[in-house]
CSV table of C-alpha atoms and ligand atoms in Angstrom, one decimal:
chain,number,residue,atom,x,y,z
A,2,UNK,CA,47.4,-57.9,-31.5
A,3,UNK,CA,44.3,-59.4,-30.3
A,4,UNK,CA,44.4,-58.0,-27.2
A,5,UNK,CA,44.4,-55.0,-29.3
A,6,UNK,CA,41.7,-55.4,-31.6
A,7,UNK,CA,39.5,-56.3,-28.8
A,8,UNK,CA,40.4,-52.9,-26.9
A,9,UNK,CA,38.0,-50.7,-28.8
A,10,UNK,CA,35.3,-52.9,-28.9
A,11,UNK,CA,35.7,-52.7,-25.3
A,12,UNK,CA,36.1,-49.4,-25.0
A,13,UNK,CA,33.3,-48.3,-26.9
A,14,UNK,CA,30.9,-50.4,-25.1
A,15,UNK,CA,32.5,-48.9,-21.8
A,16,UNK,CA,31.3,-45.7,-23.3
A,17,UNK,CA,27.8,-46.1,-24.0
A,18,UNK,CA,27.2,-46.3,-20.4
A,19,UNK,CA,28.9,-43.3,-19.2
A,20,UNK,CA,27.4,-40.6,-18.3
A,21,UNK,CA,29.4,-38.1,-15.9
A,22,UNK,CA,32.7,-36.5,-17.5
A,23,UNK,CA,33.9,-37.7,-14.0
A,24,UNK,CA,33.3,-41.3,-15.1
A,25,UNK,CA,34.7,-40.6,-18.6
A,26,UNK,CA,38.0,-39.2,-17.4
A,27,UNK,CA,38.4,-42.7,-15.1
A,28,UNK,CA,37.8,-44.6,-18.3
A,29,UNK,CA,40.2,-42.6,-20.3
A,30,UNK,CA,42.6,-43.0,-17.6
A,31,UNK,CA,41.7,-47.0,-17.4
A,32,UNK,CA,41.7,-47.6,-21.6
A,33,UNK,CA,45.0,-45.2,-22.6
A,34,UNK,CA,46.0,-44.0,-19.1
A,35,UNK,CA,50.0,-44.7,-17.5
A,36,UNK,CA,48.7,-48.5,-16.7
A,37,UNK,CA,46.5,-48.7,-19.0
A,38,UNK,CA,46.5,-52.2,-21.6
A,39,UNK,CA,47.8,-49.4,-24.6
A,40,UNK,CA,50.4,-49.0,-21.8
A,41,UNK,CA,51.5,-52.7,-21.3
A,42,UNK,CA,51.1,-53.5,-25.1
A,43,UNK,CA,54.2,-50.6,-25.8
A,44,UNK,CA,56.4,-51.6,-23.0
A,45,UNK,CA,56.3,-54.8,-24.0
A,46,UNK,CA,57.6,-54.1,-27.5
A,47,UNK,CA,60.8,-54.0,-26.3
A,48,UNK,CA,61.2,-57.6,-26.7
A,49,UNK,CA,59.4,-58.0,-29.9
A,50,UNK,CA,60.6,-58.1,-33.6
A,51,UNK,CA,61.3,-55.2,-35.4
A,52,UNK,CA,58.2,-55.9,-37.7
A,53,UNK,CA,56.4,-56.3,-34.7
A,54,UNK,CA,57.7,-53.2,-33.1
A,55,UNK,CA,56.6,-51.2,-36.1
A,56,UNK,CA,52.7,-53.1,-37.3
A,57,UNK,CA,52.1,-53.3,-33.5
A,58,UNK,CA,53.2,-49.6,-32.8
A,59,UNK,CA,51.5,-48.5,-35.5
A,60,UNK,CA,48.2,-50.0,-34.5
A,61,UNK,CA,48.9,-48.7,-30.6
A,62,UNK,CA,49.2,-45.6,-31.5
A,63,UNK,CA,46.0,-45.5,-33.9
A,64,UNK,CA,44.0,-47.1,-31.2
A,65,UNK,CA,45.5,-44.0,-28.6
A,66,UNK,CA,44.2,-41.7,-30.8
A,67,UNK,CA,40.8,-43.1,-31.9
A,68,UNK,CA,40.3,-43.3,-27.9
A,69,UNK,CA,41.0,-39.7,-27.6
A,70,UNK,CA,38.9,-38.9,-30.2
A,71,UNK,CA,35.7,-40.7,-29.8
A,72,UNK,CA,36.7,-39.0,-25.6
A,73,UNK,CA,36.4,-35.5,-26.7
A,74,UNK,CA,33.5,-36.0,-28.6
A,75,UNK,CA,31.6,-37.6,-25.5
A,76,UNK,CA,32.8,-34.7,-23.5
A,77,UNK,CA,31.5,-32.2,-25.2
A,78,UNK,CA,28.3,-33.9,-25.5
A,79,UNK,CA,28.2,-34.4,-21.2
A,80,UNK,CA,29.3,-31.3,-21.1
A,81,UNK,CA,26.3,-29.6,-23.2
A,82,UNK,CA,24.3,-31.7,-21.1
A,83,UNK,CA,25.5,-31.1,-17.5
A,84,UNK,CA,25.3,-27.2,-18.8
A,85,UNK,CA,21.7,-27.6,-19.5
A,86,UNK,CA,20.4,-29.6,-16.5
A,87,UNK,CA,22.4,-26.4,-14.1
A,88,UNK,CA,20.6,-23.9,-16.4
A,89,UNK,CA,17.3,-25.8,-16.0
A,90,UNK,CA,17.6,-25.9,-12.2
A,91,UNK,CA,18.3,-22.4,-11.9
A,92,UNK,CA,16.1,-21.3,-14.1
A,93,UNK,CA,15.0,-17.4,-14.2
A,94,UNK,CA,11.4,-16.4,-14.8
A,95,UNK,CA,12.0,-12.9,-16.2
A,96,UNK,CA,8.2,-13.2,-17.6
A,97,UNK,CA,6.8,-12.4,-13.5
A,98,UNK,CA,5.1,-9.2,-14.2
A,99,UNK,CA,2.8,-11.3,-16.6
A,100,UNK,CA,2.4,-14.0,-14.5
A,101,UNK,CA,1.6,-11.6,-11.6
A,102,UNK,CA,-0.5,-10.0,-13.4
A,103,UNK,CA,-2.4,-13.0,-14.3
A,104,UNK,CA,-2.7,-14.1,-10.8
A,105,UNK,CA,-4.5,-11.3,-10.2
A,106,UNK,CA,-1.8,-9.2,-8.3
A,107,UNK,CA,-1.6,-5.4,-8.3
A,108,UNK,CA,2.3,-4.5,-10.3
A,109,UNK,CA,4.2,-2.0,-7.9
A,110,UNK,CA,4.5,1.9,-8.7
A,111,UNK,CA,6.3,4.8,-7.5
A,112,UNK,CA,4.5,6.6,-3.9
A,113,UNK,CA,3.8,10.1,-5.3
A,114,UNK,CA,6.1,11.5,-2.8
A,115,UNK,CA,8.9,10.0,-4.8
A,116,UNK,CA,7.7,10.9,-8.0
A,117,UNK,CA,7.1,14.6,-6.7
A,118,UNK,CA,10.5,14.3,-5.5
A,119,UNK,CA,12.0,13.1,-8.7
A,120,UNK,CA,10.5,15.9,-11.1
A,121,UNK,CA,11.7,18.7,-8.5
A,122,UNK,CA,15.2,17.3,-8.5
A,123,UNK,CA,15.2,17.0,-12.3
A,124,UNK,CA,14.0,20.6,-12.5
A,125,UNK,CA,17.0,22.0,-9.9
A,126,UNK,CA,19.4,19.4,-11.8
A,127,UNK,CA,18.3,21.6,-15.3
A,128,UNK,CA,19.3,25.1,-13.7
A,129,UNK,CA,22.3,23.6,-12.7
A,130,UNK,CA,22.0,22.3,-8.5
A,131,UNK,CA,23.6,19.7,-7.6
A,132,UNK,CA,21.6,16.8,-5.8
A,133,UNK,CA,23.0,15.7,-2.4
A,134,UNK,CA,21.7,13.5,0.4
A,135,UNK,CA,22.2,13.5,4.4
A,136,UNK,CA,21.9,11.8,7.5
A,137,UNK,CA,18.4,10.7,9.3
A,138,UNK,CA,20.1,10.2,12.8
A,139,UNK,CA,21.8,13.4,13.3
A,140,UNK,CA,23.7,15.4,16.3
A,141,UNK,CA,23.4,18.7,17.8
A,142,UNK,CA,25.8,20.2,16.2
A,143,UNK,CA,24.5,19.7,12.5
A,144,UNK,CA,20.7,19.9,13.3
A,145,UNK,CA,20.9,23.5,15.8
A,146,UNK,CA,24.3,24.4,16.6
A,147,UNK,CA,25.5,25.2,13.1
A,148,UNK,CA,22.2,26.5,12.3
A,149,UNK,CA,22.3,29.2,14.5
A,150,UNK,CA,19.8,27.5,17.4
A,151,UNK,CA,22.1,27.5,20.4
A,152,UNK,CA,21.0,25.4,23.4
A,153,UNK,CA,19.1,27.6,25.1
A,154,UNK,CA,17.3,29.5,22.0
A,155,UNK,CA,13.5,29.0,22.2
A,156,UNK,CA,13.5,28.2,18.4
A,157,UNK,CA,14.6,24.7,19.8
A,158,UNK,CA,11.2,24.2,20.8
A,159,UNK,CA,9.8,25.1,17.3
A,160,UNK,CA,11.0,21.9,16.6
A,161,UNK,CA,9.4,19.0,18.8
A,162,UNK,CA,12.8,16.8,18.4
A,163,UNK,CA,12.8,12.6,18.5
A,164,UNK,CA,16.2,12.3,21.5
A,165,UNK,CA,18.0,9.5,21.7
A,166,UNK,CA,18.5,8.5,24.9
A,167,UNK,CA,22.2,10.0,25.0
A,168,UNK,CA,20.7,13.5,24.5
A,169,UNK,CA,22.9,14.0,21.6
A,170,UNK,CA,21.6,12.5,18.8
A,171,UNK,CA,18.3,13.1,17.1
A,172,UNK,CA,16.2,11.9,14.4
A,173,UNK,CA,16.6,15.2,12.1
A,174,UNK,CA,13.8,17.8,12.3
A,175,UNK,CA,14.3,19.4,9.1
A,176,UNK,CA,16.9,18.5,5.9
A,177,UNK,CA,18.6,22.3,6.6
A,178,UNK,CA,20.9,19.4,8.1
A,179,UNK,CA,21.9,19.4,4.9
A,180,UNK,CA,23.2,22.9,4.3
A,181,UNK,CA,26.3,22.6,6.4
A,182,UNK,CA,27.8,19.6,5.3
A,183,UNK,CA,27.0,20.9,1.4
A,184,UNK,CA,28.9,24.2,2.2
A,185,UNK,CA,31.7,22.9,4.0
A,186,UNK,CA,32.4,20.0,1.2
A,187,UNK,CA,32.7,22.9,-1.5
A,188,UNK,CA,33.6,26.4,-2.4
A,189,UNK,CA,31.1,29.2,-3.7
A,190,UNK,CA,29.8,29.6,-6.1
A,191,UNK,CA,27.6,26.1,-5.9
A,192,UNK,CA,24.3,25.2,-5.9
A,193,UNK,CA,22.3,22.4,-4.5
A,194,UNK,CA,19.1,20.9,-3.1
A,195,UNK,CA,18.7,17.9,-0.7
A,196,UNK,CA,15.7,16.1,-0.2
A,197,UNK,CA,14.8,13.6,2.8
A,198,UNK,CA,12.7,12.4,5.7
A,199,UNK,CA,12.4,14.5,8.5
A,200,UNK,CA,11.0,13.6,11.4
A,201,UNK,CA,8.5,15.3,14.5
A,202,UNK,CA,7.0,14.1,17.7
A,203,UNK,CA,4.1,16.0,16.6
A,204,UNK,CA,0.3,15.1,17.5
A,205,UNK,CA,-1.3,14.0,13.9
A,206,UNK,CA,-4.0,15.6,11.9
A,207,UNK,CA,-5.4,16.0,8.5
A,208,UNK,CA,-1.9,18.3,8.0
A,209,UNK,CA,0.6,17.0,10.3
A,210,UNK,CA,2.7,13.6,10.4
A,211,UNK,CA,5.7,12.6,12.6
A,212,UNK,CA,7.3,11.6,9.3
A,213,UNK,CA,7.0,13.7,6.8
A,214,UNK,CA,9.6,14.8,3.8
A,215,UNK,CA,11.8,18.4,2.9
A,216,UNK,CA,13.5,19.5,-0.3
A,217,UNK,CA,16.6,22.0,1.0
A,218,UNK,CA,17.9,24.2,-1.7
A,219,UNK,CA,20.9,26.6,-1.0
A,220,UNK,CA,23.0,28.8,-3.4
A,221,UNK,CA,25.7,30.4,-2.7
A,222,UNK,CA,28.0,33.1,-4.3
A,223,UNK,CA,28.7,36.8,-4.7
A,224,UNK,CA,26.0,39.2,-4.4
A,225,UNK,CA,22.8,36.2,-3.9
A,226,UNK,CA,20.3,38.4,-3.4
A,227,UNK,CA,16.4,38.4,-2.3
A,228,UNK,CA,15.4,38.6,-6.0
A,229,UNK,CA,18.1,35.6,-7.1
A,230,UNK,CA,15.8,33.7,-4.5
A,231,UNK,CA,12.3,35.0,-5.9
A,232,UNK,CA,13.1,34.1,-9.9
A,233,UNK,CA,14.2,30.3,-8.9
A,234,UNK,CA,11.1,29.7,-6.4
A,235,UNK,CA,8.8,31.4,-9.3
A,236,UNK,CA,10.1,29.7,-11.9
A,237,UNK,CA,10.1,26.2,-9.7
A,238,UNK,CA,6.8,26.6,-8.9
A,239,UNK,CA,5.4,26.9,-12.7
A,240,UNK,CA,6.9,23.7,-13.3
A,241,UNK,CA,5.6,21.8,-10.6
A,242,UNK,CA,1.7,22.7,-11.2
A,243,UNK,CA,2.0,23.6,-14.6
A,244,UNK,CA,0.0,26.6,-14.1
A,245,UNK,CA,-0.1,30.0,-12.9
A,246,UNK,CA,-0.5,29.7,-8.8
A,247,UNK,CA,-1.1,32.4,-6.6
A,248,UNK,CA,1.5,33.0,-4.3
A,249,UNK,CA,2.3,35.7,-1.2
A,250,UNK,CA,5.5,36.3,0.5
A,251,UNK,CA,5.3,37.3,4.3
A,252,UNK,CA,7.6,38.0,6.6
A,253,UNK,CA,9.2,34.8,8.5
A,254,UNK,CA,11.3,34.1,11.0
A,255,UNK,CA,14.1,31.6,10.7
A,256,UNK,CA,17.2,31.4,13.0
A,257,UNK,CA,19.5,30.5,10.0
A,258,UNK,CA,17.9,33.3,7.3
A,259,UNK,CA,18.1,36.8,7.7
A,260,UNK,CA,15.9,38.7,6.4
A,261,UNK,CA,13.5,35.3,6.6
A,262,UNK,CA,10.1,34.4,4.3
A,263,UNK,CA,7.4,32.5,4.4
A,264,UNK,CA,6.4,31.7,0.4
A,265,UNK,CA,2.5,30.8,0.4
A,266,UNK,CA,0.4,29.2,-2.4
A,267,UNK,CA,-3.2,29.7,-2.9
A,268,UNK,CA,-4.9,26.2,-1.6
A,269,UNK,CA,-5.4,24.4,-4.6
A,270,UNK,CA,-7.6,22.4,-3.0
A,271,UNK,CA,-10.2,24.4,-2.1
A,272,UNK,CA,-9.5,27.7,-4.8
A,273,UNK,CA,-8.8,29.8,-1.5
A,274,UNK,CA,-12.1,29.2,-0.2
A,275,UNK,CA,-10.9,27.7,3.2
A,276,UNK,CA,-10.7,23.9,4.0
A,277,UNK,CA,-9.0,21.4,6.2
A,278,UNK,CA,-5.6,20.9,4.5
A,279,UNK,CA,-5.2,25.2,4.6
A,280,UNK,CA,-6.7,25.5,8.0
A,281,UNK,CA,-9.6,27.5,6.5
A,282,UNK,CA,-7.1,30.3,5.6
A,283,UNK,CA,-7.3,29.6,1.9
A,284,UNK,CA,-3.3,29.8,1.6
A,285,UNK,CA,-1.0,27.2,2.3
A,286,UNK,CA,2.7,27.7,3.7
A,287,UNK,CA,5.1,26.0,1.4
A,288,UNK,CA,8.3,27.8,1.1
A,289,UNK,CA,10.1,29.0,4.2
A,290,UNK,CA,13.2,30.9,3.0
A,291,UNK,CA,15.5,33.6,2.9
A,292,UNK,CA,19.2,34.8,2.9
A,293,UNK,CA,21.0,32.6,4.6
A,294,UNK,CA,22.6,34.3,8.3
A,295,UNK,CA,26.6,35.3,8.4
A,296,UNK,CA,26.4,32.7,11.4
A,297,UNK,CA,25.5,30.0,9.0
A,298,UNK,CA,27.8,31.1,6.4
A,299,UNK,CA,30.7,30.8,8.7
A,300,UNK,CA,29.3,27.6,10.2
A,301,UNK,CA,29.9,26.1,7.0
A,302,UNK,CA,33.2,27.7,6.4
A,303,UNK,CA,32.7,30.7,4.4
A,304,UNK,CA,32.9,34.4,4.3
A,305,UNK,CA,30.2,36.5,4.9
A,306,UNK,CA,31.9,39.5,4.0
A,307,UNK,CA,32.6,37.8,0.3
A,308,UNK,CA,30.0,36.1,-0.2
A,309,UNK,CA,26.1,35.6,0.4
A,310,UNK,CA,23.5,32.9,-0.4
A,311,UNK,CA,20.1,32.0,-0.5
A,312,UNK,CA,18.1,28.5,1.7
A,313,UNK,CA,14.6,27.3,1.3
A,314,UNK,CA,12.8,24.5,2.8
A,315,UNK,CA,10.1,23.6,0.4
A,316,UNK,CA,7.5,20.7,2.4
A,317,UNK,CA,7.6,18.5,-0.1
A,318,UNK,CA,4.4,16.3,1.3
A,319,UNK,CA,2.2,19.4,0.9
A,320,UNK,CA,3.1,19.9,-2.4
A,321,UNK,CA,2.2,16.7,-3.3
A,322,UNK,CA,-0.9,17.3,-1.6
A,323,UNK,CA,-1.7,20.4,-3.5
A,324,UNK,CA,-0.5,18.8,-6.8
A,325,UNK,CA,-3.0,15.7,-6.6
A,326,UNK,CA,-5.9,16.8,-4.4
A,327,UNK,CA,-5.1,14.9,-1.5
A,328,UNK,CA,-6.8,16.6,1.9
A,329,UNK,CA,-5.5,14.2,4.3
A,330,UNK,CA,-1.7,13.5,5.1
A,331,UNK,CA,-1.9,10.6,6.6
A,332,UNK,CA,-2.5,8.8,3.4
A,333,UNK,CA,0.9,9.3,2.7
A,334,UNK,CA,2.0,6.8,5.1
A,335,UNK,CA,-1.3,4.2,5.7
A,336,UNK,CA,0.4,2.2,3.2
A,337,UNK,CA,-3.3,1.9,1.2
A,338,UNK,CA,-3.0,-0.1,-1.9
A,339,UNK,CA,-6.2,1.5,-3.2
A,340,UNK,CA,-4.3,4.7,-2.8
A,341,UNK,CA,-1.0,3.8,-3.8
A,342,UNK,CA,-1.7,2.3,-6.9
A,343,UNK,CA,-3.4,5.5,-8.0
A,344,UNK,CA,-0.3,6.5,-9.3
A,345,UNK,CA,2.3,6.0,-11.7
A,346,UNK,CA,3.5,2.8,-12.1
A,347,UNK,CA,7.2,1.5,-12.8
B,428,LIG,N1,14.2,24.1,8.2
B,428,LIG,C1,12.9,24.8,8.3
B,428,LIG,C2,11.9,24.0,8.9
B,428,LIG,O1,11.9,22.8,8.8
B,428,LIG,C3,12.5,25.3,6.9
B,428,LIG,C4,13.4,26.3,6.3
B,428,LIG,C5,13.1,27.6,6.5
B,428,LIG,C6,14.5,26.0,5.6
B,428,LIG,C7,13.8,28.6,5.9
B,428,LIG,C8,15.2,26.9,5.0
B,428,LIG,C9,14.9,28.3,5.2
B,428,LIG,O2,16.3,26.6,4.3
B,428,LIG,O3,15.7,29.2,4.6
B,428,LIG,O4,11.0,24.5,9.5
């Protein structure tokens, strides 16, 4: 018995200096554990008195259980506390845009390319296109071949094309890319645009980048005519400026449109008067389009005899130019802060 009674006392002062639920488990183990003293007291009983057996059993098992108890209580406490100190040291500031804003930082916001971008898909996505996205590093096949540019067509060198060095592959000149894979993945009727990065080895100026960015739109069905192709650039351009624009439609040429137009806005940025952005013309070429060819058609796995379809190319860097006044390209890409920031933040 008095190895007993002192077994709590000991315990309990055992306890106060434990502080890891690794160390509590060894003195769980050491107090009420297989070998434990609680252990040796009960196999020893055998030899005892029956009054013995049933005071000192009694008492065991009271002691067993006032072990456990004052054991789960501690290991929920270490437990709370081992929870805390892991949340403490991987703590998440979700308050940084204060604090960078208090340092004195600039907050990031969307390049107006992307927000030009957005509000043109949103409008196609509301008359019903679908949305789909292509390949920067393209082959032959997909940038020319399928588009009606054979090898040895001179509209090859309307494009001046980034090679890779296997003389297959290209950084894509324009996102009519796009148009193929679109009409082979579905069956007409359908609708959709696809904008992107394109990319020229062209000499730079206030109106020409090597990196600049399309919006493809292609619809296809039975009996997509000229004027199917008039009401949605009409009705897309309203949106964009939120105004009434001047526009003109000329004649254009286009391996992969027949007939082929070249849509042009008045320049917005100089009210037709003639400036750098329009090259003094006062109009600005924004919209190649037209129906696309049968070769095209086929290319992509459909009839031209049942069905016909409509492609445009809208430059999606001079709309944004025309939209905010900008009159020099190349601010698209400097990477400016002082421009950047002069729009729409997250
Ligand atoms: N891919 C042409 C270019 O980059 C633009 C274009 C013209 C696209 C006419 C079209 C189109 O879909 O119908 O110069």
């Amino acid at each position: 018995m008095l190895v007993l009674e002192s077994l709590l006392a000991d315990f309990n002062q055992e306890l106060q200096s434990t502080h890891r639920i690794a160390d509590l488990l060894n003195l769980k183990a050491k107090f009420i554990g297989k070998q434990g003293p609680l252990a040796d007291v009960m196999k020893n009983l055998k030899d005892a008195t029956p009054e013995e057996k049933r005071t000192i059993g009694v008492r065991a098992n009271e002691l067993k259980q006032a072990i456990e108890t004052l054991v789960g209580q501690k290991m929920q406490e270490l437990e709370i506390q081992e929870m805390n100190a892991a949340l403490a040291s991987t703590k998440i500031d979700i308050s940084l845009t204060d604090s960078v804003l208090e340092k004195g930082l600039q907050a990031a916001g969307y390049h107006p390319v992307t927000i030009v971008q957005q509000e043109i898909e949103d409008i196609f996505i509301s008359m019903g296109f679908e949305v789909l996205d292509g390949p920067h590093i393209e082959d032959e096949y997909h940038n020319f071949e399928a588009l009606n540019i054979p090898a040895t067509h001179p509209a090859r060198d309307m494009q001046d094309t980034f090679w890779f060095a296997d003389k297959k592959h290209l950084l894509r000149t324009h996102t009519s890319t796009i148009q193929i894979r679109g009409m082979k993945e579905r069956k007409p009727p359908f609708r959709f645009v696809g904008p992107g990065k394109v990319f020229r080895c062209e000499r730079t100026d206030a109106s020409h980048e090597m990196v600049f960015h399309q919006l493809e739109g292609m619809m296809v069905g039975e009996n997509v005519s000229v004027g199917n192709l008039i009401y949605f650039m009409k009705t897309l351009l309203s949106e964009i400026f939120k105004r009434d624009v001047e526009v003109r439609l000329r004649p254009g040429f286009f391996p992969f449109v027949e007939p082929g137009f070249e849509l042009d806005i008045k320049c917005l940025i100089c009210a037709g008067k003639g400036c750098s952005v329009c090259k003094q013309v006062g109009w600005v070429e924004l919209l190649p389009c037209g129906l696309v060819h049968p070769n095209v058609l086929r290319a992509g796995g459909i009839d031209p005899e049942k069905h016909s379809g409509f492609a445009f190319g809208l430059g999606l860097d001079r709309l944004v130019m025309m939209k905010y006044a900008i009159d020099d390209i190349r601010f698209l890409h400097a990477g400016d802060l002082r421009f950047n920031s002069q729009f729409k933040s997250f």
